Amino acid sequence: MTVAAAVGSVLLTGCSSTVVGAASRGPSVPVDVTADEFPITGAADTETDRLARNALADLDAFWSQAYPEYFGEPYQPISGGYFSVDSTDIDESAYPSTGIGCARAPEPPDGVANNAHYDPNCDVVAYDRALLEQLSAENGPYLGPAVMAHEIGHAMQGRFGFADSTIVVETQADCLAGAFTRWVVDGNAEHIALRVSELDQVVLGFIGLRDPVGLAPDDDRAHGSGFDRLSGFYAGFEGGVGTCRDDFTEQRLFTATEFTTQDDFDNEGNAPYEDISGLTAQSLPLFYDQVFPGLGADFTEPTIEVFDGTAPDCGDMGAEDRDLGYCEADGTVYVDETDLLGPAYEGIGDFAVATAVSLAYAQAARAQLGLSIDDATAVSSAVCLTGWYAGRFWTGDFADVGSLSPGDVDEAAVFLLTYGQEEGVFPNTELSGFEMVDAFRDGFLDGGAGCQIGL
């Protein structure tokens, strides 16, 4: 965040977009595809190659159905083959003379080191299994299938046409990976499985593999911010291949942006911690002063009070040992500085702090409207309102107070995935982090219509 004068955040290079998740075996155990049934040049007897092969077989089944349906032409499978490389121990003898390319465009096996890519010159997919093994250890075994889904998405773009800008190409491939993932979650895949409860890791993977914060969206390396990438994935997961086909144009909203000042670049877009309270205390009333007239109501600004570790004895705050919340008895938004705001600032960034305060502030707004503040609807609504608030911040509505910096919107999503299900934040909620980020995305992109406050 950048404070206005008035007021005293591993990217795979090249084509390497990935979704990270944690696969699990469903009620009927998926059947492995053998190496003879689905050959991958250079593959070894590893878990990474096994999952990649299974995913590729399921992707072939998925696209054999989806491509004719959505593009009106016969499905064309990959013609140049698939390649697995261990960049830490390359065995040149495992590959043909053209390496992981073709006669038209030869490429040595180390050309995919620390990467995964689709090469349209040869119609091949190649990946570095050493990298995937490392990321899988950190994020769960759905990583490999998701990488394959993104890269096969590029192969489909090679058939129906690539967009002009790199960021549209990459986020559309994320969308296609999301459509495939929904197909898997719905139980249609024969060889891989993924539960809805494991999707939090998928979203965290998108954010973790964003562009370097501050990279311009028109850079020819651009894949998008974390929010851009997860937003693409959600579009496919919810809307399917048709949404990916129709909604990814040069006019699509992207939050990736460059730093505008040297100070912002030097501090990675993070305002000093002591300035954030002023930013939120001024911008949140401005936001709700704009919202409430549309509901035929006047907004009364609540007090914001931080505490150090021990929740105040007001309403349910003390009894539930809350880290944030709104107490109707005294009209105060309470937030724990020691156990929540401080760690969120250090571990995520400045807009994570603003997000925390905004969630409790949204509860105050709902209370003033006579709405619930402690059930699943209230949680989803508060998150959606926080997304709407972030969207208004992004478009410059609070320019006299401050502005968002590159990476700030990503920080909000990371906060929800990291802290959203903690008892001290939203006690007894059944919403997953994936669902919370979806609500935030709805508010950010579409405003208050889906925030369940009567608009």
Tab-separated table of C-alpha atoms in Angstrom:
chain	number	residue	atom	x	y	z
A	1	MET	CA	0.000	0.000	0.000
A	2	THR	CA	1.100	3.532	-0.693
A	3	VAL	CA	0.153	6.275	1.727
A	4	ALA	CA	-1.056	9.531	0.214
A	5	ALA	CA	0.760	12.687	1.204
A	6	ALA	CA	-2.099	13.743	3.448
A	7	VAL	CA	-1.691	10.651	5.623
A	8	GLY	CA	1.083	11.193	8.396
A	9	SER	CA	5.596	-9.104	-1.748
A	10	VAL	CA	9.255	-18.927	-7.095
A	11	LEU	CA	8.201	-17.995	-10.499
A	12	LEU	CA	8.814	-20.631	-13.176
A	13	THR	CA	10.284	-18.818	-16.159
A	14	GLY	CA	9.017	-19.119	-19.704
A	15	CYS	CA	5.872	-21.154	-20.142
A	16	SER	CA	5.784	-22.617	-16.688
A	17	SER	CA	2.435	-21.814	-15.160
A	18	THR	CA	1.417	-24.383	-12.583
A	19	VAL	CA	-1.395	-25.222	-10.235
A	20	VAL	CA	-0.388	-26.690	-6.896
A	21	GLY	CA	-2.622	-28.987	-4.890
A	22	ALA	CA	-2.833	-32.146	-2.835
A	23	ALA	CA	-4.285	-35.113	-4.689
A	24	SER	CA	-6.172	-37.819	-2.890
A	25	ARG	CA	-7.658	-41.136	-3.887
A	26	GLY	CA	-11.425	-41.085	-4.138
A	27	PRO	CA	-14.010	-43.735	-3.308
A	28	SER	CA	-12.925	-45.776	-6.322
A	29	VAL	CA	-9.150	-45.876	-6.598
A	30	PRO	CA	-7.939	-44.413	-9.901
A	31	VAL	CA	-6.117	-46.805	-12.182
A	32	ASP	CA	-2.534	-46.052	-13.204
A	33	VAL	CA	-1.674	-45.818	-16.878
A	34	THR	CA	1.326	-47.942	-17.829
A	35	ALA	CA	4.386	-46.620	-19.628
A	36	ASP	CA	3.529	-48.807	-22.613
A	37	GLU	CA	0.032	-47.369	-22.797
A	38	PHE	CA	1.228	-43.758	-22.544
A	39	PRO	CA	4.950	-43.324	-23.277
A	40	ILE	CA	6.857	-40.306	-21.983
A	41	THR	CA	10.403	-40.069	-23.315
A	42	GLY	CA	12.964	-39.908	-20.510
A	43	ALA	CA	10.436	-40.791	-17.784
A	44	ALA	CA	11.646	-42.773	-14.781
A	45	ASP	CA	9.902	-44.955	-12.237
A	46	THR	CA	9.009	-42.001	-9.998
A	47	GLU	CA	5.839	-40.728	-8.371
A	48	THR	CA	6.144	-37.480	-10.329
A	49	ASP	CA	6.220	-39.242	-13.684
A	50	ARG	CA	3.433	-41.605	-12.624
A	51	LEU	CA	1.130	-38.717	-11.748
A	52	ALA	CA	2.099	-36.778	-14.870
A	53	ARG	CA	1.340	-39.780	-17.071
A	54	ASN	CA	-1.997	-40.373	-15.364
A	55	ALA	CA	-2.911	-36.721	-15.785
A	56	LEU	CA	-1.944	-36.660	-19.426
A	57	ALA	CA	-4.147	-39.687	-20.101
A	58	ASP	CA	-7.075	-37.993	-18.322
A	59	LEU	CA	-6.397	-34.748	-20.174
A	60	ASP	CA	-6.563	-36.649	-23.444
A	61	ALA	CA	-9.993	-37.961	-22.439
A	62	PHE	CA	-11.134	-34.530	-21.247
A	63	TRP	CA	-10.130	-32.703	-24.409
A	64	SER	CA	-11.393	-35.421	-26.733
A	65	GLN	CA	-14.832	-34.476	-25.389
A	66	ALA	CA	-14.401	-30.762	-24.734
A	67	TYR	CA	-12.604	-29.611	-27.874
A	68	PRO	CA	-15.286	-30.668	-30.386
A	69	GLU	CA	-17.996	-29.353	-28.074
A	70	TYR	CA	-16.511	-25.891	-27.548
A	71	PHE	CA	-14.511	-25.323	-30.729
A	72	GLY	CA	-16.543	-27.245	-33.296
A	73	GLU	CA	-13.588	-29.146	-34.714
A	74	PRO	CA	-12.119	-32.626	-34.158
A	75	TYR	CA	-9.710	-33.004	-31.268
A	76	GLN	CA	-6.067	-33.306	-32.330
A	77	PRO	CA	-3.914	-35.108	-29.713
A	78	ILE	CA	-0.322	-34.054	-29.088
A	79	SER	CA	1.654	-35.266	-32.101
A	80	GLY	CA	5.260	-34.587	-31.072
A	81	GLY	CA	5.286	-36.509	-27.807
A	82	TYR	CA	6.005	-35.897	-24.140
A	83	PHE	CA	9.375	-35.528	-22.414
A	84	SER	CA	10.461	-35.835	-18.780
A	85	VAL	CA	13.878	-34.520	-17.744
A	86	ASP	CA	15.724	-34.751	-14.437
A	87	SER	CA	17.732	-31.531	-14.588
A	88	THR	CA	19.918	-32.672	-11.687
A	89	ASP	CA	21.078	-35.802	-13.530
A	90	ILE	CA	20.425	-35.629	-17.275
A	91	ASP	CA	20.914	-38.847	-19.223
A	92	GLU	CA	21.442	-37.675	-22.804
A	93	SER	CA	21.093	-41.242	-24.095
A	94	ALA	CA	17.429	-41.283	-23.050
A	95	TYR	CA	16.540	-38.738	-25.746
A	96	PRO	CA	16.698	-38.687	-29.539
A	97	SER	CA	19.209	-36.563	-31.430
A	98	THR	CA	16.699	-33.713	-31.473
A	99	GLY	CA	16.511	-33.782	-27.664
A	100	ILE	CA	13.139	-32.624	-26.338
A	101	GLY	CA	12.312	-30.864	-29.601
A	102	CYS	CA	12.029	-32.075	-33.174
A	103	ALA	CA	13.919	-31.878	-36.459
A	104	ARG	CA	12.347	-28.506	-37.145
A	105	ALA	CA	13.357	-27.090	-33.760
A	106	PRO	CA	15.844	-29.276	-31.823
A	107	GLU	CA	16.285	-28.529	-28.124
A	108	PRO	CA	18.670	-30.108	-25.621
A	109	PRO	CA	17.123	-31.699	-22.507
A	110	ASP	CA	18.509	-28.977	-20.262
A	111	GLY	CA	16.331	-26.502	-22.153
A	112	VAL	CA	13.484	-27.316	-19.768
A	113	ALA	CA	15.550	-27.112	-16.571
A	114	ASN	CA	13.559	-25.524	-13.738
A	115	ASN	CA	10.563	-25.317	-16.018
A	116	ALA	CA	7.760	-26.991	-17.928
A	117	HIS	CA	6.648	-25.975	-21.399
A	118	TYR	CA	4.622	-26.610	-24.496
A	119	ASP	CA	6.545	-26.041	-27.746
A	120	PRO	CA	4.193	-25.169	-30.615
A	121	ASN	CA	6.999	-25.630	-33.152
A	122	CYS	CA	7.090	-29.345	-32.405
A	123	ASP	CA	3.739	-29.896	-30.641
A	124	VAL	CA	5.511	-31.356	-27.606
A	125	VAL	CA	5.175	-31.025	-23.831
A	126	ALA	CA	8.302	-31.252	-21.660
A	127	TYR	CA	8.844	-30.879	-17.930
A	128	ASP	CA	11.631	-30.970	-15.360
A	129	ARG	CA	10.634	-33.655	-12.887
A	130	ALA	CA	13.304	-32.533	-10.406
A	131	LEU	CA	11.521	-29.203	-10.098
A	132	LEU	CA	8.112	-30.831	-9.888
A	133	GLU	CA	9.333	-33.200	-7.192
A	134	GLN	CA	10.559	-30.238	-5.154
A	135	LEU	CA	7.342	-28.266	-5.537
A	136	SER	CA	5.248	-31.362	-4.929
A	137	ALA	CA	7.021	-31.898	-1.619
A	138	GLU	CA	6.043	-28.358	-0.645
A	139	ASN	CA	2.528	-28.270	-2.069
A	140	GLY	CA	1.183	-31.780	-2.581
A	141	PRO	CA	1.088	-34.274	-5.436
A	142	TYR	CA	-1.604	-32.553	-7.527
A	143	LEU	CA	1.174	-30.286	-8.743
A	144	GLY	CA	2.204	-32.580	-11.601
A	145	PRO	CA	-1.316	-33.049	-12.983
A	146	ALA	CA	-1.923	-29.315	-12.773
A	147	VAL	CA	1.274	-28.497	-14.638
A	148	MET	CA	0.181	-30.891	-17.344
A	149	ALA	CA	-3.285	-29.290	-17.447
A	150	HIS	CA	-1.784	-25.841	-17.958
A	151	GLU	CA	0.647	-26.992	-20.641
A	152	ILE	CA	-1.982	-29.002	-22.512
A	153	GLY	CA	-4.087	-25.838	-22.274
A	154	HIS	CA	-1.339	-24.146	-24.286
A	155	ALA	CA	-1.465	-27.005	-26.776
A	156	MET	CA	-5.184	-26.380	-27.226
A	157	GLN	CA	-4.458	-22.661	-27.729
A	158	GLY	CA	-2.042	-23.733	-30.453
A	159	ARG	CA	-5.035	-25.261	-32.185
A	160	PHE	CA	-7.719	-22.609	-31.649
A	161	GLY	CA	-5.362	-19.618	-31.616
A	162	PHE	CA	-3.112	-17.730	-29.205
A	163	ALA	CA	-4.072	-14.307	-27.875
A	164	ASP	CA	-1.810	-11.350	-28.681
A	165	SER	CA	-0.460	-10.661	-25.181
A	166	THR	CA	1.455	-13.128	-23.048
A	167	ILE	CA	-0.525	-12.433	-19.880
A	168	VAL	CA	-3.810	-13.295	-21.615
A	169	VAL	CA	-2.289	-16.484	-23.040
A	170	GLU	CA	-1.013	-17.583	-19.635
A	171	THR	CA	-4.107	-16.793	-17.595
A	172	GLN	CA	-6.320	-18.415	-20.219
A	173	ALA	CA	-4.209	-21.577	-19.813
A	174	ASP	CA	-4.811	-21.250	-16.048
A	175	CYS	CA	-8.517	-21.079	-16.843
A	176	LEU	CA	-8.340	-24.242	-18.938
A	177	ALA	CA	-6.482	-25.936	-16.071
A	178	GLY	CA	-9.326	-24.848	-13.797
A	179	ALA	CA	-11.926	-26.360	-16.122
A	180	PHE	CA	-10.033	-29.655	-16.154
A	181	THR	CA	-9.633	-29.578	-12.365
A	182	ARG	CA	-13.388	-29.171	-11.910
A	183	TRP	CA	-13.889	-32.205	-14.175
A	184	VAL	CA	-11.503	-34.144	-11.931
A	185	VAL	CA	-13.151	-32.960	-8.701
A	186	ASP	CA	-16.540	-33.996	-10.097
A	187	GLY	CA	-15.239	-37.565	-10.368
A	188	ASN	CA	-14.924	-37.851	-14.140
A	189	ALA	CA	-11.228	-38.731	-14.299
A	190	GLU	CA	-10.151	-42.369	-14.405
A	191	HIS	CA	-6.530	-41.929	-13.353
A	192	ILE	CA	-6.261	-39.006	-10.900
A	193	ALA	CA	-8.453	-37.647	-8.077
A	194	LEU	CA	-8.796	-34.425	-6.080
A	195	ARG	CA	-11.185	-33.432	-3.270
A	196	VAL	CA	-12.809	-30.039	-2.912
A	197	SER	CA	-11.218	-29.726	0.528
A	198	GLU	CA	-7.786	-29.869	-1.081
A	199	LEU	CA	-8.334	-26.893	-3.373
A	200	ASP	CA	-6.860	-24.421	-0.889
A	201	GLN	CA	-3.411	-25.687	-1.859
A	202	VAL	CA	-4.244	-25.286	-5.532
A	203	VAL	CA	-4.985	-21.597	-5.010
A	204	LEU	CA	-1.902	-21.069	-2.855
A	205	GLY	CA	0.124	-22.636	-5.642
A	206	PHE	CA	-1.146	-20.102	-8.156
A	207	ILE	CA	-0.251	-17.220	-5.885
A	208	GLY	CA	3.190	-18.659	-5.128
A	209	LEU	CA	3.984	-18.991	-8.817
A	210	ARG	CA	3.022	-15.452	-9.736
A	211	ASP	CA	5.250	-13.034	-11.604
A	212	PRO	CA	7.839	-11.124	-9.591
A	213	VAL	CA	5.915	-8.354	-7.847
A	214	GLY	CA	6.140	-5.196	-9.945
A	215	LEU	CA	6.536	-6.876	-13.347
A	216	ALA	CA	4.550	-4.971	-15.967
A	217	PRO	CA	1.515	-6.800	-17.376
A	218	ASP	CA	2.649	-6.064	-20.934
A	219	ASP	CA	6.076	-7.633	-20.367
A	220	ASP	CA	6.621	-10.514	-22.784
A	221	ARG	CA	7.379	-12.759	-19.758
A	222	ALA	CA	4.203	-11.860	-17.888
A	223	HIS	CA	2.067	-14.661	-16.441
A	224	GLY	CA	0.083	-12.407	-14.093
A	225	SER	CA	-0.085	-11.550	-10.415
A	226	GLY	CA	-1.165	-14.202	-7.961
A	227	PHE	CA	-4.703	-12.817	-8.090
A	228	ASP	CA	-4.678	-12.776	-11.889
A	229	ARG	CA	-3.665	-16.411	-11.990
A	230	LEU	CA	-6.078	-17.662	-9.346
A	231	SER	CA	-8.824	-15.600	-10.953
A	232	GLY	CA	-8.164	-17.364	-14.239
A	233	PHE	CA	-8.295	-20.727	-12.508
A	234	TYR	CA	-11.589	-19.865	-10.775
A	235	ALA	CA	-13.088	-18.736	-14.074
A	236	GLY	CA	-12.464	-22.172	-15.555
A	237	PHE	CA	-13.398	-24.081	-12.427
A	238	GLU	CA	-16.764	-22.326	-12.219
A	239	GLY	CA	-17.564	-21.536	-15.847
A	240	GLY	CA	-15.852	-24.316	-17.780
A	241	VAL	CA	-14.129	-24.256	-21.138
A	242	GLY	CA	-16.698	-21.904	-22.668
A	243	THR	CA	-15.742	-19.173	-20.209
A	244	CYS	CA	-12.054	-19.682	-20.988
A	245	ARG	CA	-12.821	-19.408	-24.691
A	246	ASP	CA	-14.979	-16.285	-24.479
A	247	ASP	CA	-13.785	-14.182	-21.555
A	248	PHE	CA	-10.024	-13.952	-22.039
A	249	THR	CA	-9.490	-10.920	-24.228
A	250	GLU	CA	-7.110	-7.973	-24.186
A	251	GLN	CA	-9.776	-6.075	-22.194
A	252	ARG	CA	-9.612	-8.476	-19.230
A	253	LEU	CA	-8.788	-6.875	-15.859
A	254	PHE	CA	-5.312	-7.670	-14.525
A	255	THR	CA	-3.898	-6.534	-11.189
A	256	ALA	CA	-0.271	-7.035	-12.200
A	257	THR	CA	1.303	-3.594	-12.338
A	258	GLU	CA	4.643	-1.850	-12.019
A	259	PHE	CA	5.941	0.041	-9.012
A	260	THR	CA	5.580	3.776	-9.531
A	261	THR	CA	8.138	5.044	-7.013
A	262	GLN	CA	11.599	3.974	-5.927
A	263	ASP	CA	10.453	3.815	-2.303
A	264	ASP	CA	7.640	1.436	-3.229
A	265	PHE	CA	10.120	-0.729	-5.134
A	266	ASP	CA	12.596	-0.731	-2.254
A	267	ASN	CA	10.008	-1.770	0.358
A	268	GLU	CA	8.204	-4.178	-2.041
A	269	GLY	CA	5.044	-2.117	-1.823
A	270	ASN	CA	4.694	-2.343	1.960
A	271	ALA	CA	3.816	0.787	3.909
A	272	PRO	CA	5.329	1.140	7.384
A	273	TYR	CA	3.264	-0.830	9.887
A	274	GLU	CA	2.457	2.279	11.900
A	275	ASP	CA	0.854	3.930	8.845
A	276	ILE	CA	-1.609	1.149	8.095
A	277	SER	CA	-4.017	1.975	10.913
A	278	GLY	CA	-4.490	5.443	9.448
A	279	LEU	CA	-5.070	4.049	5.968
A	280	THR	CA	-7.769	1.670	7.120
A	281	ALA	CA	-9.377	4.066	9.590
A	282	GLN	CA	-9.870	6.612	6.802
A	283	SER	CA	-10.598	4.405	3.779
A	284	LEU	CA	-13.111	2.008	5.345
A	285	PRO	CA	-15.582	4.761	6.387
A	286	LEU	CA	-15.245	6.289	2.925
A	287	PHE	CA	-16.161	2.945	1.391
A	288	TYR	CA	-19.226	2.317	3.530
A	289	ASP	CA	-20.357	5.931	3.229
A	290	GLN	CA	-20.619	5.143	-0.507
A	291	VAL	CA	-22.357	1.790	0.005
A	292	PHE	CA	-25.041	2.556	2.582
A	293	PRO	CA	-27.046	5.194	0.652
A	294	GLY	CA	-27.785	2.538	-1.973
A	295	LEU	CA	-29.372	0.516	0.821
A	296	GLY	CA	-31.431	3.433	2.094
A	297	ALA	CA	-29.332	3.689	5.265
A	298	ASP	CA	-26.732	5.892	6.908
A	299	PHE	CA	-23.451	4.422	8.079
A	300	THR	CA	-22.160	5.039	11.582
A	301	GLU	CA	-18.403	4.648	11.826
A	302	PRO	CA	-17.434	2.065	14.480
A	303	THR	CA	-14.438	2.445	16.744
A	304	ILE	CA	-11.371	0.373	15.810
A	305	GLU	CA	-9.335	-0.880	18.748
A	306	VAL	CA	-6.320	-3.185	18.760
A	307	PHE	CA	-5.364	-5.398	21.687
A	308	ASP	CA	-2.316	-7.438	22.648
A	309	GLY	CA	-3.052	-11.143	22.860
A	310	THR	CA	-5.958	-11.189	25.325
A	311	ALA	CA	-9.343	-10.600	23.739
A	312	PRO	CA	-11.566	-7.998	25.435
A	313	ASP	CA	-14.472	-9.187	27.540
A	314	CYS	CA	-17.136	-7.908	25.166
A	315	GLY	CA	-19.738	-10.109	23.523
A	316	ASP	CA	-18.154	-13.313	22.274
A	317	MET	CA	-14.702	-11.807	21.855
A	318	GLY	CA	-13.317	-12.994	25.193
A	319	ALA	CA	-15.310	-16.194	25.518
A	320	GLU	CA	-14.114	-17.418	22.107
A	321	ASP	CA	-10.611	-15.947	22.440
A	322	ARG	CA	-11.093	-14.085	19.176
A	323	ASP	CA	-8.326	-12.406	17.225
A	324	LEU	CA	-10.757	-10.164	15.407
A	325	GLY	CA	-14.436	-9.353	15.508
A	326	TYR	CA	-17.115	-6.755	16.038
A	327	CYS	CA	-18.768	-6.316	19.417
A	328	GLU	CA	-22.258	-4.901	19.069
A	329	ALA	CA	-22.445	-4.093	22.787
A	330	ASP	CA	-19.954	-1.243	22.501
A	331	GLY	CA	-19.879	-0.696	18.729
A	332	THR	CA	-16.188	-1.552	18.451
A	333	VAL	CA	-14.101	-3.459	15.922
A	334	TYR	CA	-11.428	-5.369	17.836
A	335	VAL	CA	-8.258	-6.793	16.270
A	336	ASP	CA	-5.376	-8.634	17.961
A	337	GLU	CA	-2.107	-6.891	17.180
A	338	THR	CA	0.140	-9.492	18.831
A	339	ASP	CA	-1.266	-12.721	17.436
A	340	LEU	CA	-2.745	-11.537	14.127
A	341	LEU	CA	-1.825	-8.141	12.712
A	342	GLY	CA	1.886	-8.260	13.510
A	343	PRO	CA	2.444	-11.792	12.173
A	344	ALA	CA	0.307	-11.082	9.097
A	345	TYR	CA	2.322	-7.955	8.318
A	346	GLU	CA	5.656	-9.729	8.705
A	347	GLY	CA	4.627	-12.938	6.966
A	348	ILE	CA	2.409	-11.619	4.181
A	349	GLY	CA	2.465	-7.841	3.824
A	350	ASP	CA	0.672	-4.610	4.616
A	351	PHE	CA	-2.620	-5.303	2.860
A	352	ALA	CA	-3.021	-8.476	4.903
A	353	VAL	CA	-3.394	-6.134	7.886
A	354	ALA	CA	-5.970	-4.028	6.066
A	355	THR	CA	-7.808	-7.210	5.076
A	356	ALA	CA	-8.031	-8.376	8.687
A	357	VAL	CA	-9.457	-5.052	9.853
A	358	SER	CA	-11.838	-4.925	6.890
A	359	LEU	CA	-13.322	-8.339	7.718
A	360	ALA	CA	-14.339	-7.227	11.208
A	361	TYR	CA	-15.443	-3.842	9.885
A	362	ALA	CA	-17.759	-5.624	7.451
A	363	GLN	CA	-19.349	-7.384	10.416
A	364	ALA	CA	-20.035	-3.970	11.907
A	365	ALA	CA	-21.651	-2.868	8.647
A	366	ARG	CA	-23.858	-5.970	8.569
A	367	ALA	CA	-24.902	-5.403	12.183
A	368	GLN	CA	-25.997	-1.858	11.337
A	369	LEU	CA	-28.124	-3.289	8.532
A	370	GLY	CA	-29.784	-5.712	10.934
A	371	LEU	CA	-28.020	-8.716	9.403
A	372	SER	CA	-26.286	-11.646	11.078
A	373	ILE	CA	-22.581	-11.396	11.887
A	374	ASP	CA	-21.708	-14.890	13.110
A	375	ASP	CA	-22.944	-17.495	10.619
A	376	ALA	CA	-21.697	-18.847	7.269
A	377	THR	CA	-23.632	-16.227	5.329
A	378	ALA	CA	-22.072	-13.469	7.418
A	379	VAL	CA	-18.555	-14.828	6.838
A	380	SER	CA	-19.039	-15.082	3.082
A	381	SER	CA	-20.588	-11.617	3.021
A	382	ALA	CA	-17.770	-10.058	5.063
A	383	VAL	CA	-15.180	-11.565	2.733
A	384	CYS	CA	-17.090	-10.392	-0.339
A	385	LEU	CA	-17.385	-6.867	1.096
A	386	THR	CA	-13.650	-6.907	1.755
A	387	GLY	CA	-13.099	-7.844	-1.887
A	388	TRP	CA	-15.367	-4.982	-2.960
A	389	TYR	CA	-13.448	-2.606	-0.691
A	390	ALA	CA	-10.143	-3.817	-2.200
A	391	GLY	CA	-11.572	-3.335	-5.686
A	392	ARG	CA	-12.562	0.247	-4.896
A	393	PHE	CA	-9.101	0.816	-3.458
A	394	TRP	CA	-7.603	-0.634	-6.646
A	395	THR	CA	-9.577	1.693	-8.905
A	396	GLY	CA	-8.424	4.750	-6.964
A	397	ASP	CA	-11.575	5.636	-5.044
A	398	PHE	CA	-9.532	6.493	-1.959
A	399	ALA	CA	-6.669	8.280	-3.702
A	400	ASP	CA	-6.700	11.081	-1.152
A	401	VAL	CA	-5.907	8.501	1.533
A	402	GLY	CA	-3.623	6.109	-0.332
A	403	SER	CA	-3.396	3.558	-3.104
A	404	LEU	CA	-2.720	-0.125	-3.535
A	405	SER	CA	0.736	-1.288	-4.536
A	406	PRO	CA	1.693	-4.246	-6.735
A	407	GLY	CA	1.059	-7.461	-4.815
A	408	ASP	CA	-1.479	-6.026	-2.356
A	409	VAL	CA	-4.454	-7.912	-3.786
A	410	ASP	CA	-2.425	-11.137	-3.628
A	411	GLU	CA	-1.806	-10.450	0.062
A	412	ALA	CA	-5.528	-10.348	0.764
A	413	ALA	CA	-5.990	-13.792	-0.804
A	414	VAL	CA	-3.009	-15.231	1.063
A	415	PHE	CA	-4.406	-13.865	4.330
A	416	LEU	CA	-7.733	-15.622	3.736
A	417	LEU	CA	-6.020	-18.899	2.880
A	418	THR	CA	-3.631	-18.648	5.830
A	419	TYR	CA	-5.805	-17.241	8.606
A	420	GLY	CA	-9.396	-17.439	7.367
A	421	GLN	CA	-10.199	-20.812	8.915
A	422	GLU	CA	-8.534	-20.143	12.250
A	423	GLU	CA	-10.927	-20.198	15.187
A	424	GLY	CA	-9.732	-16.788	16.335
A	425	VAL	CA	-10.714	-15.204	13.022
A	426	PHE	CA	-13.933	-16.930	11.985
A	427	PRO	CA	-14.988	-19.393	14.708
A	428	ASN	CA	-16.840	-22.503	13.605
A	429	THR	CA	-16.970	-21.540	9.940
A	430	GLU	CA	-17.428	-24.351	7.452
A	431	LEU	CA	-16.157	-22.291	4.551
A	432	SER	CA	-12.877	-23.434	3.041
A	433	GLY	CA	-10.124	-21.039	2.105
A	434	PHE	CA	-10.976	-21.770	-1.529
A	435	GLU	CA	-14.560	-20.617	-0.935
A	436	MET	CA	-13.424	-17.508	0.925
A	437	VAL	CA	-11.112	-16.471	-1.892
A	438	ASP	CA	-13.968	-17.059	-4.312
A	439	ALA	CA	-16.162	-14.660	-2.304
A	440	PHE	CA	-13.341	-12.088	-2.203
A	441	ARG	CA	-12.882	-12.430	-5.958
A	442	ASP	CA	-16.615	-11.916	-6.537
A	443	GLY	CA	-16.557	-8.685	-4.556
A	444	PHE	CA	-13.360	-7.421	-6.181
A	445	LEU	CA	-14.499	-8.082	-9.740
A	446	ASP	CA	-18.278	-7.626	-9.537
A	447	GLY	CA	-18.907	-5.260	-6.630
A	448	GLY	CA	-21.571	-5.729	-3.996
A	449	ALA	CA	-24.236	-7.622	-5.926
A	450	GLY	CA	-23.115	-10.962	-4.519
A	451	CYS	CA	-22.240	-9.754	-1.005
A	452	GLN	CA	-25.636	-10.615	0.495
A	453	ILE	CA	-26.472	-7.232	1.957
A	454	GLY	CA	-29.608	-6.510	-0.038
A	455	LEU	CA	-28.216	-4.765	-3.119
